[in-house]
CSV table of C-alpha atoms and ligand atoms in Angstrom, one decimal:
chain,number,residue,atom,x,y,z
A,11,UNK,CA,21.8,232.6,-0.8
A,12,UNK,CA,22.1,235.6,1.6
A,13,UNK,CA,19.5,235.4,4.4
A,14,UNK,CA,17.7,238.6,3.4
A,15,UNK,CA,17.2,237.0,0.0
A,16,UNK,CA,15.9,233.7,1.5
A,17,UNK,CA,12.3,232.9,0.8
A,18,UNK,CA,10.5,234.6,3.7
A,19,UNK,CA,7.3,232.7,4.6
A,20,UNK,CA,4.1,234.5,5.9
A,21,UNK,CA,3.0,234.5,8.6
A,22,UNK,CA,6.1,235.4,10.7
A,23,UNK,CA,6.6,233.9,14.1
A,24,UNK,CA,4.8,235.8,16.8
A,25,UNK,CA,6.3,236.0,20.4
A,26,UNK,CA,3.9,237.1,23.2
A,27,UNK,CA,5.1,238.1,26.6
A,28,UNK,CA,2.2,237.1,28.8
A,29,UNK,CA,3.4,239.3,31.6
A,30,UNK,CA,2.7,242.4,29.6
A,31,UNK,CA,0.7,241.2,26.6
A,32,UNK,CA,3.3,242.7,24.3
A,33,UNK,CA,3.9,240.8,21.1
A,34,UNK,CA,6.6,240.8,18.4
A,35,UNK,CA,6.8,239.3,14.9
A,36,UNK,CA,10.0,237.7,13.7
A,37,UNK,CA,10.6,236.5,10.1
A,38,UNK,CA,10.6,232.7,9.4
A,39,UNK,CA,13.3,231.8,6.9
A,40,UNK,CA,13.4,228.6,4.8
A,41,UNK,CA,16.5,226.9,3.4
A,42,UNK,CA,16.7,224.4,0.5
A,43,UNK,CA,16.5,221.5,2.9
A,44,UNK,CA,15.8,221.0,6.6
A,45,UNK,CA,13.8,222.9,9.3
A,46,UNK,CA,12.8,226.5,8.9
A,47,UNK,CA,14.4,229.1,11.2
A,48,UNK,CA,13.1,232.0,13.2
A,49,UNK,CA,15.3,235.0,12.4
A,50,UNK,CA,15.9,236.4,15.9
A,51,UNK,CA,18.7,238.8,15.0
A,52,UNK,CA,16.5,241.7,16.1
A,53,UNK,CA,15.1,239.9,19.2
A,54,UNK,CA,17.3,241.7,21.8
A,55,UNK,CA,17.0,245.1,20.1
A,56,UNK,CA,13.2,244.8,20.1
A,57,UNK,CA,12.4,242.9,23.2
A,58,UNK,CA,15.4,243.5,25.5
A,59,UNK,CA,15.6,239.7,26.0
A,60,UNK,CA,18.0,236.9,24.9
A,61,UNK,CA,17.2,233.4,23.7
A,62,UNK,CA,18.5,230.8,26.1
A,63,UNK,CA,20.0,227.6,24.4
A,64,UNK,CA,23.0,226.1,26.2
A,65,UNK,CA,24.5,223.5,23.9
A,66,UNK,CA,22.7,225.1,20.9
A,67,UNK,CA,20.2,222.3,20.7
A,68,UNK,CA,17.7,224.5,18.9
A,69,UNK,CA,20.0,227.1,17.3
A,70,UNK,CA,21.2,227.6,13.8
A,71,UNK,CA,24.5,229.5,14.2
A,72,UNK,CA,25.0,230.3,10.5
A,73,UNK,CA,23.8,229.8,6.9
A,74,UNK,CA,25.8,227.2,5.0
A,75,UNK,CA,25.7,225.4,1.7
A,76,UNK,CA,28.3,222.7,2.5
A,77,UNK,CA,26.7,219.8,4.4
A,78,UNK,CA,23.2,218.7,5.2
A,79,UNK,CA,22.2,216.2,7.8
A,80,UNK,CA,18.7,214.8,8.4
A,81,UNK,CA,19.1,213.1,11.8
A,82,UNK,CA,15.7,211.4,11.7
A,83,UNK,CA,16.2,209.8,8.3
A,84,UNK,CA,20.0,209.2,8.8
A,85,UNK,CA,20.8,211.3,5.7
A,86,UNK,CA,24.2,213.0,5.1
A,87,UNK,CA,24.8,215.0,2.0
A,88,UNK,CA,28.0,216.9,1.0
A,89,UNK,CA,27.0,219.6,-1.5
A,90,UNK,CA,24.0,217.4,-2.3
A,91,UNK,CA,25.9,214.2,-2.8
A,92,UNK,CA,24.9,211.3,-0.5
A,93,UNK,CA,27.7,210.1,1.7
A,94,UNK,CA,27.0,206.5,0.6
A,95,UNK,CA,27.9,207.4,-3.0
A,96,UNK,CA,30.9,209.5,-2.1
A,97,UNK,CA,32.3,206.7,0.1
A,98,UNK,CA,31.8,204.1,-2.6
A,99,UNK,CA,32.9,206.1,-5.7
A,100,UNK,CA,35.1,209.1,-4.7
A,101,UNK,CA,38.4,209.7,-2.9
A,102,UNK,CA,39.5,212.1,-0.2
A,103,UNK,CA,41.1,214.8,-2.4
A,104,UNK,CA,37.9,214.9,-4.5
A,105,UNK,CA,35.9,215.4,-1.3
A,106,UNK,CA,38.2,218.2,-0.2
A,107,UNK,CA,37.7,219.9,-3.6
A,108,UNK,CA,33.9,219.3,-3.4
A,109,UNK,CA,33.6,220.8,0.1
A,110,UNK,CA,35.7,223.8,-0.8
A,111,UNK,CA,34.3,224.6,-4.2
A,112,UNK,CA,30.7,223.2,-4.2
A,113,UNK,CA,31.2,220.9,-7.3
A,114,UNK,CA,33.1,217.6,-8.0
A,115,UNK,CA,36.3,218.5,-9.9
A,116,UNK,CA,36.8,217.9,-13.6
A,117,UNK,CA,39.8,215.9,-14.6
A,118,UNK,CA,41.8,219.1,-15.2
A,119,UNK,CA,40.6,220.6,-11.9
A,120,UNK,CA,41.4,217.4,-10.0
A,121,UNK,CA,45.0,217.3,-11.4
A,122,UNK,CA,45.6,221.0,-10.5
A,123,UNK,CA,44.2,220.5,-7.0
A,124,UNK,CA,46.2,217.3,-6.5
A,125,UNK,CA,49.4,219.2,-7.5
A,126,UNK,CA,48.5,222.0,-5.1
A,127,UNK,CA,48.2,219.6,-2.3
A,128,UNK,CA,51.1,217.2,-3.2
A,129,UNK,CA,53.7,220.0,-3.4
A,130,UNK,CA,52.9,221.2,0.1
A,131,UNK,CA,53.1,217.9,2.0
A,132,UNK,CA,56.6,218.6,3.4
A,133,UNK,CA,57.2,220.4,6.7
A,134,UNK,CA,59.7,223.3,7.1
A,135,UNK,CA,62.9,221.6,8.5
A,136,UNK,CA,62.8,224.0,11.5
A,137,UNK,CA,59.3,222.9,12.3
A,138,UNK,CA,60.5,219.3,12.4
A,139,UNK,CA,62.8,220.2,15.2
A,140,UNK,CA,59.7,220.9,17.3
A,141,UNK,CA,59.2,217.2,17.7
A,142,UNK,CA,62.6,216.9,19.6
A,143,UNK,CA,60.9,218.9,22.4
A,144,UNK,CA,58.0,216.5,23.0
A,145,UNK,CA,58.2,213.6,25.4
A,146,UNK,CA,58.1,210.1,23.8
A,147,UNK,CA,54.8,209.5,25.7
A,148,UNK,CA,53.1,212.8,24.5
A,149,UNK,CA,49.6,212.2,23.2
A,150,UNK,CA,49.7,212.8,19.4
A,151,UNK,CA,46.7,215.1,19.7
A,152,UNK,CA,48.8,217.3,22.0
A,153,UNK,CA,51.5,217.4,19.4
A,154,UNK,CA,49.0,218.1,16.6
A,155,UNK,CA,47.6,221.1,18.6
A,156,UNK,CA,51.1,222.5,19.1
A,157,UNK,CA,52.5,221.9,15.7
A,158,UNK,CA,49.4,223.0,13.7
A,159,UNK,CA,49.2,226.2,15.8
A,160,UNK,CA,52.9,226.9,15.1
A,161,UNK,CA,52.4,226.7,11.3
A,162,UNK,CA,51.4,230.4,11.5
A,163,UNK,CA,55.0,231.0,12.8
A,164,UNK,CA,56.4,229.7,9.6
A,165,UNK,CA,54.1,230.3,6.7
A,166,UNK,CA,53.8,234.1,6.7
A,167,UNK,CA,52.8,234.2,3.0
A,168,UNK,CA,49.4,232.6,3.9
A,169,UNK,CA,48.2,234.6,6.9
A,170,UNK,CA,46.3,237.4,5.3
A,171,UNK,CA,42.7,236.2,5.5
A,172,UNK,CA,41.6,239.0,3.1
A,173,UNK,CA,43.9,237.9,0.3
A,174,UNK,CA,42.4,235.1,-1.8
A,175,UNK,CA,45.9,233.8,-2.7
A,176,UNK,CA,46.9,233.7,0.9
A,177,UNK,CA,43.7,231.8,1.7
A,178,UNK,CA,44.3,229.3,-1.1
A,179,UNK,CA,47.8,228.7,0.0
A,180,UNK,CA,46.7,228.2,3.7
A,181,UNK,CA,44.1,225.7,2.5
A,182,UNK,CA,46.6,223.7,0.5
A,183,UNK,CA,49.1,223.7,3.3
A,184,UNK,CA,46.6,222.6,6.0
A,185,UNK,CA,45.2,219.7,3.9
A,186,UNK,CA,48.6,218.7,2.7
A,187,UNK,CA,50.6,218.9,6.0
A,188,UNK,CA,48.1,217.2,8.4
A,189,UNK,CA,49.1,213.7,7.4
A,190,UNK,CA,52.8,214.6,7.6
A,191,UNK,CA,52.4,216.2,11.1
A,192,UNK,CA,50.4,213.2,12.2
A,193,UNK,CA,52.9,210.6,10.9
A,194,UNK,CA,55.8,212.5,12.6
A,195,UNK,CA,53.9,212.5,15.9
A,196,UNK,CA,53.6,208.7,15.6
A,197,UNK,CA,57.3,208.3,14.7
A,198,UNK,CA,58.2,210.4,17.8
A,199,UNK,CA,56.2,208.0,19.9
A,200,UNK,CA,58.0,204.9,18.5
A,201,UNK,CA,61.4,206.5,18.3
A,202,UNK,CA,61.8,206.0,14.5
A,203,UNK,CA,63.2,208.5,12.0
A,204,UNK,CA,60.7,210.6,10.0
A,205,UNK,CA,59.8,209.3,6.6
A,206,UNK,CA,59.3,212.1,4.0
A,207,UNK,CA,56.1,212.3,1.9
A,208,UNK,CA,56.4,210.8,-1.6
A,209,UNK,CA,54.9,212.7,-4.5
A,210,UNK,CA,54.0,209.6,-6.5
A,211,UNK,CA,51.7,208.2,-3.7
A,212,UNK,CA,48.0,208.7,-3.2
A,213,UNK,CA,46.8,210.8,-0.3
A,214,UNK,CA,46.0,207.9,2.2
A,215,UNK,CA,48.8,205.8,0.8
A,216,UNK,CA,51.3,208.6,1.5
A,217,UNK,CA,50.1,208.9,5.1
A,218,UNK,CA,50.3,205.1,5.7
A,219,UNK,CA,53.7,205.1,4.1
A,220,UNK,CA,55.0,207.9,6.4
A,221,UNK,CA,53.5,206.0,9.3
A,222,UNK,CA,54.9,202.6,8.7
A,223,UNK,CA,57.9,202.8,6.3
A,224,UNK,CA,61.5,202.9,7.7
A,225,UNK,CA,64.7,203.9,6.0
A,226,UNK,CA,65.9,200.2,6.3
A,227,UNK,CA,63.7,198.7,3.5
A,228,UNK,CA,61.1,199.3,0.8
A,229,UNK,CA,57.6,199.5,2.3
A,230,UNK,CA,54.5,198.9,0.1
A,231,UNK,CA,51.1,200.0,1.4
A,232,UNK,CA,48.5,197.4,0.5
A,233,UNK,CA,46.1,198.9,-2.1
A,234,UNK,CA,43.0,197.6,-0.2
A,235,UNK,CA,44.3,199.1,3.1
A,236,UNK,CA,45.0,202.4,1.3
A,237,UNK,CA,41.5,202.3,-0.2
A,238,UNK,CA,40.0,201.6,3.2
A,239,UNK,CA,41.8,204.6,4.7
A,240,UNK,CA,40.7,206.8,1.8
A,241,UNK,CA,37.1,205.7,2.6
A,242,UNK,CA,37.6,206.5,6.3
A,243,UNK,CA,38.9,209.9,5.5
A,244,UNK,CA,35.9,210.6,3.2
A,245,UNK,CA,33.5,209.5,5.9
A,246,UNK,CA,35.1,211.9,8.5
A,247,UNK,CA,35.7,214.9,6.2
A,248,UNK,CA,32.8,217.1,7.3
A,249,UNK,CA,29.6,217.0,9.4
A,250,UNK,CA,27.8,220.4,9.4
A,251,UNK,CA,28.1,222.6,12.6
A,252,UNK,CA,29.6,220.0,15.0
A,253,UNK,CA,31.5,221.2,18.0
A,254,UNK,CA,35.0,221.4,16.4
A,255,UNK,CA,33.7,223.0,13.2
A,256,UNK,CA,31.8,225.6,15.3
A,257,UNK,CA,35.0,226.2,17.2
A,258,UNK,CA,36.8,226.9,14.0
A,259,UNK,CA,34.1,229.3,12.8
A,260,UNK,CA,34.0,231.1,16.2
A,261,UNK,CA,37.8,231.4,16.1
A,262,UNK,CA,37.6,232.6,12.5
A,263,UNK,CA,35.1,235.2,13.4
A,264,UNK,CA,37.8,237.2,15.3
A,265,UNK,CA,39.8,237.1,12.1
A,266,UNK,CA,42.5,234.8,13.6
A,267,UNK,CA,44.6,233.2,10.9
A,268,UNK,CA,43.5,229.8,9.5
A,269,UNK,CA,46.3,227.8,11.2
A,270,UNK,CA,45.3,229.1,14.6
A,271,UNK,CA,41.6,228.4,13.9
A,272,UNK,CA,42.3,224.8,12.9
A,273,UNK,CA,44.5,224.3,16.0
A,274,UNK,CA,41.4,225.4,18.0
A,275,UNK,CA,39.3,222.9,16.1
A,276,UNK,CA,41.8,220.1,16.9
A,277,UNK,CA,41.6,220.9,20.6
A,278,UNK,CA,37.8,220.7,20.5
A,279,UNK,CA,37.8,217.5,18.5
A,280,UNK,CA,40.1,215.8,21.1
A,281,UNK,CA,37.3,215.5,23.7
A,282,UNK,CA,35.8,212.0,24.2
A,283,UNK,CA,32.3,213.4,23.7
A,284,UNK,CA,33.4,214.3,20.1
A,285,UNK,CA,36.3,213.0,18.0
A,286,UNK,CA,38.0,211.5,21.0
A,287,UNK,CA,35.2,208.9,21.2
A,288,UNK,CA,36.9,206.5,18.8
A,289,UNK,CA,39.8,206.1,21.2
A,290,UNK,CA,37.3,205.8,24.1
A,291,UNK,CA,35.4,203.1,22.3
A,292,UNK,CA,38.4,200.8,22.0
A,293,UNK,CA,39.2,201.5,25.7
A,294,UNK,CA,35.6,200.6,26.6
A,295,UNK,CA,35.6,197.4,24.5
A,296,UNK,CA,38.9,196.3,26.1
A,297,UNK,CA,37.4,197.0,29.6
A,298,UNK,CA,34.2,195.0,28.8
A,299,UNK,CA,36.5,192.2,27.6
A,300,UNK,CA,33.9,189.6,26.8
A,301,UNK,CA,30.4,189.2,25.5
A,302,UNK,CA,29.1,187.9,28.8
A,303,UNK,CA,29.9,191.2,30.4
A,304,UNK,CA,28.0,193.3,27.8
A,305,UNK,CA,24.7,193.2,29.8
A,306,UNK,CA,26.5,194.6,32.9
A,307,UNK,CA,27.9,197.6,30.9
A,308,UNK,CA,24.6,198.2,29.1
A,309,UNK,CA,23.0,198.3,32.6
A,310,UNK,CA,25.6,200.8,33.8
A,311,UNK,CA,25.1,203.0,30.7
A,312,UNK,CA,21.4,203.2,31.7
A,313,UNK,CA,22.1,204.0,35.3
A,314,UNK,CA,21.6,207.8,36.0
A,315,UNK,CA,24.0,207.5,39.0
A,316,UNK,CA,26.7,205.9,36.9
A,317,UNK,CA,28.7,208.4,34.7
A,318,UNK,CA,29.5,205.5,32.4
A,319,UNK,CA,28.2,206.0,28.8
A,320,UNK,CA,28.4,203.6,25.9
A,321,UNK,CA,31.1,205.4,23.9
A,322,UNK,CA,30.4,205.4,20.1
A,323,UNK,CA,26.7,205.5,20.8
A,324,UNK,CA,24.3,208.5,20.6
A,325,UNK,CA,24.4,211.7,18.6
A,326,UNK,CA,23.0,215.2,18.9
A,327,UNK,CA,21.6,215.1,15.4
A,328,UNK,CA,21.2,211.4,14.4
A,329,UNK,CA,18.1,209.8,16.0
A,330,UNK,CA,18.6,207.0,13.5
A,331,UNK,CA,21.6,205.1,12.3
A,332,UNK,CA,24.6,207.4,11.5
A,333,UNK,CA,25.0,206.4,7.8
A,334,UNK,CA,28.8,206.6,8.4
A,335,UNK,CA,28.6,203.9,11.1
A,336,UNK,CA,26.7,201.6,8.7
A,337,UNK,CA,29.4,202.0,6.0
A,338,UNK,CA,32.2,201.6,8.5
A,339,UNK,CA,30.6,198.4,9.9
A,340,UNK,CA,30.7,196.9,6.4
A,341,UNK,CA,34.3,198.2,5.9
A,342,UNK,CA,35.4,196.4,9.1
A,343,UNK,CA,34.7,193.0,7.6
A,344,UNK,CA,36.5,194.0,4.3
A,345,UNK,CA,39.6,195.3,6.0
A,346,UNK,CA,39.8,192.3,8.5
A,347,UNK,CA,39.4,189.9,5.5
A,348,UNK,CA,42.1,191.8,3.5
A,349,UNK,CA,44.5,191.7,6.4
A,350,UNK,CA,43.7,188.1,7.2
A,351,UNK,CA,43.0,189.2,10.8
A,352,UNK,CA,40.6,186.3,11.1
A,353,UNK,CA,38.4,186.4,14.1
A,354,UNK,CA,38.6,189.9,15.7
A,355,UNK,CA,37.2,189.4,19.2
A,356,UNK,CA,36.7,193.2,19.6
A,357,UNK,CA,34.5,193.3,16.4
A,358,UNK,CA,32.5,190.4,17.7
A,359,UNK,CA,32.1,192.2,21.0
A,360,UNK,CA,31.2,195.5,19.3
A,361,UNK,CA,28.5,193.8,17.2
A,362,UNK,CA,27.1,192.0,20.3
A,363,UNK,CA,27.1,195.3,22.2
A,364,UNK,CA,25.2,196.9,19.3
A,365,UNK,CA,22.8,194.0,19.1
A,366,UNK,CA,21.9,194.1,22.8
A,367,UNK,CA,21.8,197.9,23.0
A,368,UNK,CA,19.5,198.3,20.0
A,369,UNK,CA,17.0,195.9,21.5
A,370,UNK,CA,17.0,197.7,24.8
A,371,UNK,CA,14.1,200.1,25.6
A,372,UNK,CA,16.4,202.7,27.0
A,373,UNK,CA,18.4,203.1,23.8
A,374,UNK,CA,15.3,202.7,21.6
A,375,UNK,CA,13.4,205.4,23.6
A,376,UNK,CA,16.4,207.8,23.6
A,377,UNK,CA,17.1,207.0,20.0
A,378,UNK,CA,20.7,206.1,20.7
A,379,UNK,CA,22.4,204.4,17.7
A,380,UNK,CA,26.1,203.6,16.9
A,381,UNK,CA,27.8,206.7,15.5
A,382,UNK,CA,30.8,207.2,13.3
A,383,UNK,CA,33.2,206.5,16.2
A,384,UNK,CA,31.8,203.0,17.1
A,385,UNK,CA,33.5,201.0,14.4
A,386,UNK,CA,36.4,203.1,13.1
A,387,UNK,CA,38.7,202.1,15.9
A,388,UNK,CA,38.4,198.4,15.1
A,389,UNK,CA,39.5,199.1,11.5
A,390,UNK,CA,42.4,201.3,12.7
A,391,UNK,CA,43.5,198.5,15.1
A,392,UNK,CA,43.4,196.0,12.3
A,393,UNK,CA,45.7,198.4,10.3
A,394,UNK,CA,48.2,198.4,13.2
A,395,UNK,CA,47.4,202.0,14.1
A,396,UNK,CA,47.8,202.6,17.9
A,397,UNK,CA,44.7,203.8,19.8
A,398,UNK,CA,46.4,207.2,20.6
A,399,UNK,CA,46.4,207.9,16.8
A,400,UNK,CA,42.7,207.3,16.2
A,401,UNK,CA,41.5,210.9,16.8
A,402,UNK,CA,44.5,212.2,14.9
A,403,UNK,CA,43.2,210.4,11.8
A,404,UNK,CA,39.8,212.0,12.5
A,405,UNK,CA,41.6,215.4,12.5
A,406,UNK,CA,43.5,214.6,9.2
A,407,UNK,CA,40.1,214.2,7.5
A,408,UNK,CA,38.1,216.9,9.3
A,409,UNK,CA,40.5,219.6,8.4
A,410,UNK,CA,38.7,219.5,5.0
A,411,UNK,CA,35.4,220.4,6.7
A,412,UNK,CA,37.0,222.9,9.1
A,413,UNK,CA,38.8,224.8,6.3
A,414,UNK,CA,35.7,224.7,4.0
A,415,UNK,CA,33.5,226.2,6.7
A,416,UNK,CA,36.2,228.8,7.6
A,417,UNK,CA,36.5,229.7,3.9
A,418,UNK,CA,32.7,229.9,3.6
A,419,UNK,CA,32.5,232.1,6.7
A,420,UNK,CA,35.4,234.4,5.7
A,421,UNK,CA,33.5,235.3,2.5
A,422,UNK,CA,30.2,236.0,4.2
A,423,UNK,CA,29.0,239.4,3.2
A,424,UNK,CA,27.6,240.1,6.8
A,425,UNK,CA,30.6,239.0,9.0
A,426,UNK,CA,30.1,239.4,12.7
A,427,UNK,CA,32.4,238.3,15.5
A,428,UNK,CA,30.7,235.5,17.4
A,429,UNK,CA,29.8,236.8,20.8
A,430,UNK,CA,27.0,235.0,22.7
A,431,UNK,CA,25.4,236.5,25.8
A,432,UNK,CA,24.2,234.7,29.0
A,433,UNK,CA,21.5,234.3,31.6
A,434,UNK,CA,23.3,235.8,34.7
A,435,UNK,CA,22.4,234.2,38.0
A,436,UNK,CA,25.4,235.3,40.1
A,437,UNK,CA,25.7,237.9,42.9
A,438,UNK,CA,24.0,241.2,42.4
A,439,UNK,CA,26.0,244.4,43.0
A,440,UNK,CA,27.6,244.7,46.5
A,441,UNK,CA,30.4,246.7,48.1
A,442,UNK,CA,34.0,245.5,48.8
A,443,UNK,CA,34.6,244.1,52.3
A,444,UNK,CA,38.0,244.8,53.8
A,445,UNK,CA,39.7,241.6,55.0
A,446,UNK,CA,39.5,242.7,58.6
A,447,UNK,CA,35.7,242.6,58.4
A,448,UNK,CA,35.4,239.3,56.6
A,449,UNK,CA,34.0,236.4,58.6
B,526,SDX,C1,31.0,212.8,17.0
B,526,SDX,O1,28.1,216.7,16.2
B,526,SDX,C2,28.7,215.9,15.3
B,526,SDX,O2,28.3,215.8,14.2
B,526,SDX,C3,29.8,215.0,15.9
B,526,SDX,C4,30.4,214.0,14.9
B,526,SDX,C5,31.1,214.6,13.7
B,526,SDX,O3,31.2,213.9,12.7
B,526,SDX,O4,31.6,215.8,13.9
B,526,SDX,O5,29.3,213.1,14.4
B,526,SDX,C6,31.4,213.1,15.6
B,526,SDX,O6,31.4,213.5,17.9
B,526,SDX,C7,30.1,211.6,17.3
B,526,SDX,C8,29.7,211.5,18.8
B,526,SDX,C9,30.9,210.8,19.5
B,526,SDX,N1,30.7,210.8,21.0
B,526,SDX,C10,30.4,209.6,21.6
B,526,SDX,O7,30.2,208.5,21.1
B,526,SDX,C11,30.3,209.8,23.1
B,526,SDX,C12,29.0,209.1,23.7
B,526,SDX,N2,27.8,209.8,23.3
B,526,SDX,C13,27.4,210.9,24.0
B,526,SDX,O8,28.1,211.4,25.1
B,526,SDX,C14,26.3,211.7,23.4
B,526,SDX,O9,25.4,210.9,22.8
B,526,SDX,C15,26.7,212.9,22.5
B,526,SDX,C16,27.6,213.8,23.2
B,526,SDX,C17,27.2,212.3,21.3
B,526,SDX,C18,25.4,213.7,22.2
B,526,SDX,O10,25.0,214.3,23.4
B,526,SDX,P1,23.6,215.2,23.4
B,526,SDX,O11,23.0,215.3,22.1
B,526,SDX,O12,24.0,216.4,24.2
B,526,SDX,O13,22.7,214.3,24.2
B,526,SDX,P2,22.6,214.1,25.7
B,526,SDX,O14,24.0,213.9,26.2
B,526,SDX,O15,21.8,215.1,26.3
B,526,SDX,O16,21.9,212.6,25.9
B,526,SDX,C19,20.5,212.5,25.7
B,526,SDX,C20,20.1,211.4,26.7
B,526,SDX,C21,20.7,211.6,28.1
B,526,SDX,O17,19.8,211.0,29.0
B,526,SDX,P3,18.7,212.0,29.8
B,526,SDX,O18,19.5,213.0,30.5
B,526,SDX,O19,17.8,212.5,28.7
B,526,SDX,O20,18.0,211.0,30.7
B,526,SDX,O21,20.7,210.2,26.2
B,526,SDX,C22,21.6,209.7,27.1
B,526,SDX,C23,22.0,210.8,28.1
B,526,SDX,O22,22.3,210.3,29.4
B,526,SDX,N3,22.8,209.3,26.4
B,526,SDX,C24,23.5,208.1,26.6
B,526,SDX,C25,24.5,208.1,25.6
B,526,SDX,N4,24.4,209.2,24.9
B,526,SDX,C26,23.4,209.9,25.3
B,526,SDX,N5,23.3,207.2,27.5
B,526,SDX,C27,24.2,206.1,27.5
B,526,SDX,N6,25.2,206.1,26.6
B,526,SDX,C28,25.4,207.0,25.6
B,526,SDX,N7,26.4,207.0,24.8
């Protein structure tokens, strides 16, 4: 619904400058769910002032119809469907279709979409030679950034962002090739030959097959493990205007091609404050080592002078349980049972850490709960996936959200390049000093 058609509530929001007594009125806009917004698009033109909101804690950067989060209630909807239902009943390709098109696919639409994805899973043979240039110990996220950005050097028939057919092709290629690019990054690290995608396999099954199969024997992905991976991909597919999605939108606002925009999103996701947290959680649990050391680390997390934070805890939006963490905690037990992992000390440790933290006043007052990254790593580990691949799997899933938001933005009637301003507190104008006169 274009903003100017949004229901505009009376009265508008009045701003008063108590230095001059001047006041201005700005429209209040309402969406279908969530907080109203103050439309400040005319603020600078009318007042000569900017808003100031580093980290965008109180800023709506766009209008979107894709995902809604209610942080206080722990609600996550994709096109209106609760994440709990999607995780239990749908699969990743359906979620991709839903995020992109706004509705769950019919049987015919799903078959068409599946075909569009399946027949784009292979990589150009020349692109595969990229991997020869990476060191064995390259972080797979470094490889993902490089190879995904390079897709625009190969697929010239899907670079014109104003051509719907080019856009559709780029969307198919990005969703389809991320698992292949990821699996080849893993094979590079373990020195094994690349395994081609198989058209008869499901999406998650295909990825796990490319990860763990070798040319030496048949490899069958366990159906329950494939199902668990499908559910993990569904849970990580999209999450409103998070840092990496906002990065993709900002890159898209300059009309960069979709492959370059997604490469920027991968770079942003890599940070331990964002998608890199799943890797950081495993490192933290290994460092804590045993239940009796949990109080020591909880104490450190509360210490202002200690940079240590409980990784996998806290969230900018959720001030309640992240619904995805709740689902993943249940999945942990299922996958560990399926894989006969038996007692997983890290899971015991994670649950003890959660129990102690959630009883602690500091975490209660600051509303810090486990987020999506707290349990996912334990499931990946049980599947035999190395820690360095954890954020890569997050990227495989999140490309669905990134490209859906990119696609939504690129069709915005009122497209503007994203160009924030600043509060300048640096040196005021002064004249150049020749080096002979500098002290
Ligand atoms: C993801 O945005 C998304 O939707 C992201 C995501 C998605 O699907 O895209 O959900 C995925 O990125 C999940 C978050 C993964 N990151 C982590 O688990 C890293 C650990 N958590 C944080 O660093 C932190 O909680 C953030 C980055 C997630 C949120 O940071 P905010 O909203 O900017 O909050 P903040 O850093 O200002 O923290 C508020 C207070 C601070 O204390 P005060 O300065 O108010 O005294 O809470 C404290 C923080 O010190 N705090 C923590 C903490 N997280 C916040 N203290 C200890 N341990 C933590 N984990």
